[in-house]
XYZ file of C-alpha atoms in Angstrom:
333
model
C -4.597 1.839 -23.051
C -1.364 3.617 -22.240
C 0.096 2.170 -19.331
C 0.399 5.449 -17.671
C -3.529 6.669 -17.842
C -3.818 3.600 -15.291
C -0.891 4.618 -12.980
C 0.936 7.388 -13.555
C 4.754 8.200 -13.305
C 5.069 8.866 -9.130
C 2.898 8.911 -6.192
C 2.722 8.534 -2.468
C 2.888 5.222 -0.738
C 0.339 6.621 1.942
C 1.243 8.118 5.042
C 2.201 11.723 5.510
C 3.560 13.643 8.482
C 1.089 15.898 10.854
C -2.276 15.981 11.782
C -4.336 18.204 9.084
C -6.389 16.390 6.588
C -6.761 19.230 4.232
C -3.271 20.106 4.544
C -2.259 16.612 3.339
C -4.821 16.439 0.591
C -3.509 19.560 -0.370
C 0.077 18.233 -0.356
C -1.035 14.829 -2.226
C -2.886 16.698 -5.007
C -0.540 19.050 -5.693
C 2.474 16.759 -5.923
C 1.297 14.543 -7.825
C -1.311 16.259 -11.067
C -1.872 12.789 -12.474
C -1.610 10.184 -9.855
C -2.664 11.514 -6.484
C -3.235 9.279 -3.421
C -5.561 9.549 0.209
C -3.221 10.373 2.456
C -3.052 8.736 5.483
C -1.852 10.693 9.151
C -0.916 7.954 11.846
C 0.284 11.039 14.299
C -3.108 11.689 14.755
C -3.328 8.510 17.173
C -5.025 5.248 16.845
C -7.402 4.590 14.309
C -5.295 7.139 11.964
C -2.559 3.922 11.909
C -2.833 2.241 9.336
C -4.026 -1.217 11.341
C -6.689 1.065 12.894
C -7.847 2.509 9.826
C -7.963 -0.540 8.174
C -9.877 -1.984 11.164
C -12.263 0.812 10.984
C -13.146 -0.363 7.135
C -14.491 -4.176 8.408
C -17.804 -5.351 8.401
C -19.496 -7.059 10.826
C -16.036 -7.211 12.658
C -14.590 -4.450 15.011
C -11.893 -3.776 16.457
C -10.496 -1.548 19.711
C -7.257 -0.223 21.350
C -6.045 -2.469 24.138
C -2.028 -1.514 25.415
C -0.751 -4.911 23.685
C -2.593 -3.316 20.147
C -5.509 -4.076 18.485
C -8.070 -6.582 19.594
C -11.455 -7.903 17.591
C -14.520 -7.435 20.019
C -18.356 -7.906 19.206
C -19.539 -4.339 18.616
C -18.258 -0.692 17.698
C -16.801 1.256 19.986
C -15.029 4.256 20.515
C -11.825 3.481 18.920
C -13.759 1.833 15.448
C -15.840 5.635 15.768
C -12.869 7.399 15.680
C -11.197 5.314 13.111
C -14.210 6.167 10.507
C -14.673 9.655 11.706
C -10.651 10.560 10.322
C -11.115 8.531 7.122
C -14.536 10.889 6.763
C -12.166 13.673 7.673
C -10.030 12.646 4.634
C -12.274 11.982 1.993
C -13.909 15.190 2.522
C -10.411 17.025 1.722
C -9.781 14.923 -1.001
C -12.869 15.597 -2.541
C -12.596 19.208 -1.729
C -9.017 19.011 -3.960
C -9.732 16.629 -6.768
C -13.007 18.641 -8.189
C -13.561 17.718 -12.057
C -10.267 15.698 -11.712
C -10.263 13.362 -14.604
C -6.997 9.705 -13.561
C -5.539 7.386 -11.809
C -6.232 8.104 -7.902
C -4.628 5.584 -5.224
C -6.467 4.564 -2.262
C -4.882 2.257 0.313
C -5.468 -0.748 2.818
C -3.989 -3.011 5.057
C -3.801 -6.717 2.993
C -5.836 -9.769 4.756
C -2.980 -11.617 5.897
C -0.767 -8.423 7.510
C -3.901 -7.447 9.050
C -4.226 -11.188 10.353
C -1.233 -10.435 12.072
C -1.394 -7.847 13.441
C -5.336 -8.214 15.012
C -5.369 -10.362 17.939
C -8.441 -12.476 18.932
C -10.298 -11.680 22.792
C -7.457 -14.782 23.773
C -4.517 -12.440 22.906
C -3.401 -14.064 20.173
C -2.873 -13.053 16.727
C -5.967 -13.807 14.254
C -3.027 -15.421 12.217
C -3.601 -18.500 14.478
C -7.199 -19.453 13.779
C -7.828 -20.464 10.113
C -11.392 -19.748 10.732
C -10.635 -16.248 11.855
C -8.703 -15.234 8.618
C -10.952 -16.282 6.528
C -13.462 -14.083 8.721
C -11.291 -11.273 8.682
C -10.693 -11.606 4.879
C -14.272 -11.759 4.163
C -14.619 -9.101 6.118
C -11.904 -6.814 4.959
C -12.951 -7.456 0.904
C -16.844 -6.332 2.120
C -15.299 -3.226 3.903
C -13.171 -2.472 0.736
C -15.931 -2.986 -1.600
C -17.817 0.137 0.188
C -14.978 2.316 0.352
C -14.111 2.171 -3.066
C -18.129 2.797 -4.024
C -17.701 5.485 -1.846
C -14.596 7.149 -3.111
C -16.124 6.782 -6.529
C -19.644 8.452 -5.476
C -17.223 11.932 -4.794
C -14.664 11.564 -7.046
C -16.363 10.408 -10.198
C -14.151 10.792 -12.964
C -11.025 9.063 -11.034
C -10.081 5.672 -12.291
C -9.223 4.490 -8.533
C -6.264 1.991 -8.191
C -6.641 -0.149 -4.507
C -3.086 -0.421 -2.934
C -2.675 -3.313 -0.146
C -0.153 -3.124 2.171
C 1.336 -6.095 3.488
C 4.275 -5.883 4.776
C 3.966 -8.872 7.512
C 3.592 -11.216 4.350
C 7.057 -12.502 3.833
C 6.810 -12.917 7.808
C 3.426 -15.101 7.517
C 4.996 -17.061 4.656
C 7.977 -18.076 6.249
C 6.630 -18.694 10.185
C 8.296 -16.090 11.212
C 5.267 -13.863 12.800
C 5.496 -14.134 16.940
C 3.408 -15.262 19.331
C 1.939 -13.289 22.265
C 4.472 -14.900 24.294
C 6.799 -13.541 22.318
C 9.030 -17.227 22.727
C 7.029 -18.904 19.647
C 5.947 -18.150 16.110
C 3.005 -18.405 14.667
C 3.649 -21.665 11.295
C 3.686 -20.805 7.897
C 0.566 -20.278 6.043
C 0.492 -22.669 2.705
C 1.203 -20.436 -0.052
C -1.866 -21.826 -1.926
C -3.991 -20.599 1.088
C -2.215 -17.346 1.236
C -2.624 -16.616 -2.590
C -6.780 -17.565 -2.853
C -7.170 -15.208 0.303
C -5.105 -12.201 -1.343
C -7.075 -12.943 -5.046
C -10.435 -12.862 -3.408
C -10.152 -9.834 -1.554
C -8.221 -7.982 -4.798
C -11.792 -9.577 -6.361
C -13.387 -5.918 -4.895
C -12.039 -3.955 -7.531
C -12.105 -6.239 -10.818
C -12.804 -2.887 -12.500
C -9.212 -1.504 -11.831
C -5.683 -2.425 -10.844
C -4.757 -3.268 -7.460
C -1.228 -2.934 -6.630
C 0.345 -4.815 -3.489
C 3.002 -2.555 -1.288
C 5.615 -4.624 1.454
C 8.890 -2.457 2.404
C 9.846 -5.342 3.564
C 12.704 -7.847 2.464
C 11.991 -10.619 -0.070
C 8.533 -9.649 -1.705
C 6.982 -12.765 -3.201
C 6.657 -11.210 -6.533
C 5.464 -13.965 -8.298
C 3.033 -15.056 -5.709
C 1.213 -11.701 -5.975
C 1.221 -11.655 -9.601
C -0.511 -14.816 -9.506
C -2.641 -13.171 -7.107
C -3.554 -11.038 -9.538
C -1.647 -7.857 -8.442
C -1.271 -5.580 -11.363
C 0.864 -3.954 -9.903
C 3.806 -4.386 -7.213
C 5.307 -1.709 -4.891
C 8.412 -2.096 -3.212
C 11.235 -0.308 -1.509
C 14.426 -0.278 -4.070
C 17.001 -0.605 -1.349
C 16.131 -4.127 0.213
C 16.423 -5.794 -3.686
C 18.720 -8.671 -3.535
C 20.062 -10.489 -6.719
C 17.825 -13.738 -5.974
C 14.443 -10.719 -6.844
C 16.032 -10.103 -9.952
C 14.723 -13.494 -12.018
C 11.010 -12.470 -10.861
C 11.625 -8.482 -11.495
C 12.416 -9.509 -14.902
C 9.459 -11.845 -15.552
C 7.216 -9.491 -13.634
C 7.907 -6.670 -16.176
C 7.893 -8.646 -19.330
C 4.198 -9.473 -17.995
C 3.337 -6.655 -18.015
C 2.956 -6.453 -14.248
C 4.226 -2.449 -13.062
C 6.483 -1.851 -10.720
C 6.384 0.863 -8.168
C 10.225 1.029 -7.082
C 10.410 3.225 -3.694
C 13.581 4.893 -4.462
C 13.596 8.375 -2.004
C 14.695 7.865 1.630
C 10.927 7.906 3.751
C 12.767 9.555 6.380
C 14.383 13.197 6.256
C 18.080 12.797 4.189
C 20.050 14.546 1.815
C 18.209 13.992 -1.891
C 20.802 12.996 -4.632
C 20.136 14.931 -7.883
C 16.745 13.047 -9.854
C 18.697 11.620 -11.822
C 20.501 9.874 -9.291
C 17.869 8.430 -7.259
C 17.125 5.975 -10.096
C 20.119 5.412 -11.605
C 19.743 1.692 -9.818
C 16.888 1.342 -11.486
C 18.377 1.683 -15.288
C 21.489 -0.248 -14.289
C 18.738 -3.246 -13.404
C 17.166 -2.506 -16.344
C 20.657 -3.283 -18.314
C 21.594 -6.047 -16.513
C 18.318 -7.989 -17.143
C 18.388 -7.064 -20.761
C 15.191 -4.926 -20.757
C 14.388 -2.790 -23.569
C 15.061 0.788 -22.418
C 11.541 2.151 -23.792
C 9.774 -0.152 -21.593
C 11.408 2.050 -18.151
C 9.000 4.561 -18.230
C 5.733 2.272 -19.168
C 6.700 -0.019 -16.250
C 8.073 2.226 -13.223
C 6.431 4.058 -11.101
C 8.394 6.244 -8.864
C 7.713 6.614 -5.404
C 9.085 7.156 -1.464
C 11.388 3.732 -0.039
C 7.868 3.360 2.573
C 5.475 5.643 3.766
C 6.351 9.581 4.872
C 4.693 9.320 8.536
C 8.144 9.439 10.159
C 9.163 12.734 8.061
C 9.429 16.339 8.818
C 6.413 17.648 6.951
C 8.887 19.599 4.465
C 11.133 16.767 4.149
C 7.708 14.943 2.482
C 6.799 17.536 0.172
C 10.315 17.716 -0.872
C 10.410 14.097 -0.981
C 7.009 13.712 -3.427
C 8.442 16.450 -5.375
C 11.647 14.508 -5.829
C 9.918 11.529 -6.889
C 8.287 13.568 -9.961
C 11.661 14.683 -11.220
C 12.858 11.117 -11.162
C 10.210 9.825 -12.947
C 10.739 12.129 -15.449
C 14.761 11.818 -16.092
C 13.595 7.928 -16.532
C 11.445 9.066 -19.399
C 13.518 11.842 -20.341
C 16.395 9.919 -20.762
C 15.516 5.780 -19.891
C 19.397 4.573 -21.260
């Protein structure tokens, strides 16, 4: 199978400016004719956030707004209503745009071990400091996920869905680095091992596809989330040092795809197409890659998610990501 009938040259990370579902369906379908995404529209308030909308997802586990974030409690409430209510909103206009649509389609969620972080328990603190409770929450999570996607598939038949995880607090939970509810401490490293089992069971929900894993975040472990069993690995361009270039290398002679975030997230002046990925050839030189293998391994896409952008900044934005991807194919040398 052609690498690209499982991606796709350029999508969305997730997020989109505004508050209208069918307006960013709209926006998400049209962009992008062969690798749309469900949008996601975090100015709508919580539950649309991403934590929230992830929270919404769990099983057996809820979650609601308290003014230091979000807490786990014992039963729904309003907050985990309104949380499933906007992700009904949403698949409803994506449905309503991707009729007879035959590819890849993206749908995103919040990774165990960012989501860990970010929950706290009734004491305050972050579910990141209870081994029992992350392996709760992960259970939990990779039940949740296995609905949505059956879900998602019920409407949208003929899409070949790829699950996204964003974790962009994993670096942080790797190195010790996530804080305390004191704010004075942090929370210790998780063992790599432990982190790695969690993230393959709960990419374990979609066997049948690829999942890809997004952090904008400094220092993605690549080769921990290929041995995860990521297929695929999204990243903002940017934040590349030359200690990622080693594992970029070995993640794309594995075959493993990379989704290189390469167009500001945030309203700027847009180089020519061309430009925005000329980074990405000259890495492509320097590690010695054969120049045919550009367009079967990159995926173009936004730096991080387009919440924080002037609605037409986005759809010129998703727009500019097409053209990119296709002056990589167009001309990958």
């Amino acid at each position: 199978m052609n690498a690209n009938t499982v991606f796709g040259a350029a999508t969305g990370v997730g997020s989109l400016p505004g508050t209208d579902a069918r307006e960013a369906a709209k926006t998400a379908t049209g962009s992008f004719e062969d690798f749309p995404f469900l949008p996601e529209l975090p100015a709508r308030g919580p539950g649309a956030d991403m934590i929230g909308r992830t929270a919404g997802l769990l099983v057996e586990l809820y979650a609601r707004v308290e003014p230091s974030g979000w807490r786990l409690g014992d039963r729904p409430g309003r907050d985990t209503r309104r949380a499933r209510s906007w992700l009904g909103e949403d698949l409803d206009a994506l449905e309503e745009f991707t009729q007879e649509y035959e590819g890849p389609l993206k749908v995103q969620a919040v990774g165990p071990w960012t989501l860990a972080a970010a929950l706290e328990l009734r004491n305050g603190e972050s579910a990141l400091s209870d081994p029992g409770a992350c392996r709760d929450l992960a259970a939990s999570l990779a039940e949740g996920l296995r609905l949505h996607l059956a879900e998602v598939r019920a409407r949208i038949p003929g899409a070949r869905l790829v699950l996204q995880l964003d974790e962009p607090a994993l670096t942080a939970v790797l190195r010790g680095q996530v804080r305390t509810a004191s704010g004075y401490r942090t929370h210790r490293a998780v063992d790599r091992q432990l982190v790695e089992a969690t993230l393959r069971e709960v990419m374990g929900v979609h066997a049948d596809g690829p999942v890809a894993v997004h952090s904008c975040a400094p220092d993605v472990p690549f080769a921990l989330l290929r041995r995860a069993g990521a297929a695929a690995v999204s990243f903002d361009f940017s934040l590349l040092t030359e200690r990622d270039e080693d594992a970029i290398g070995e993640a794309v002679e594995g075959g493993t795809r990379l989704f290189v975030g390469v167009v500001p997230g945030t309203d700027a002046a847009l180089s020519d197409p061309a430009g925005s990925v000329m980074g990405v050839r000259t890495l492509w030189r320097r590690l010695g890659l054969r120049p045919g293998l550009l367009a079967e391994s990159v995926t173009v896409t936004p730096s991080c998610g387009l919440a924080g952008a002037s609605p037409g900044y986005a759809r010129q934005a998703l727009a500019h990501c097409v053209r990119a991807a296709r002056s990589l194919a167009d001309n990958p040398e």
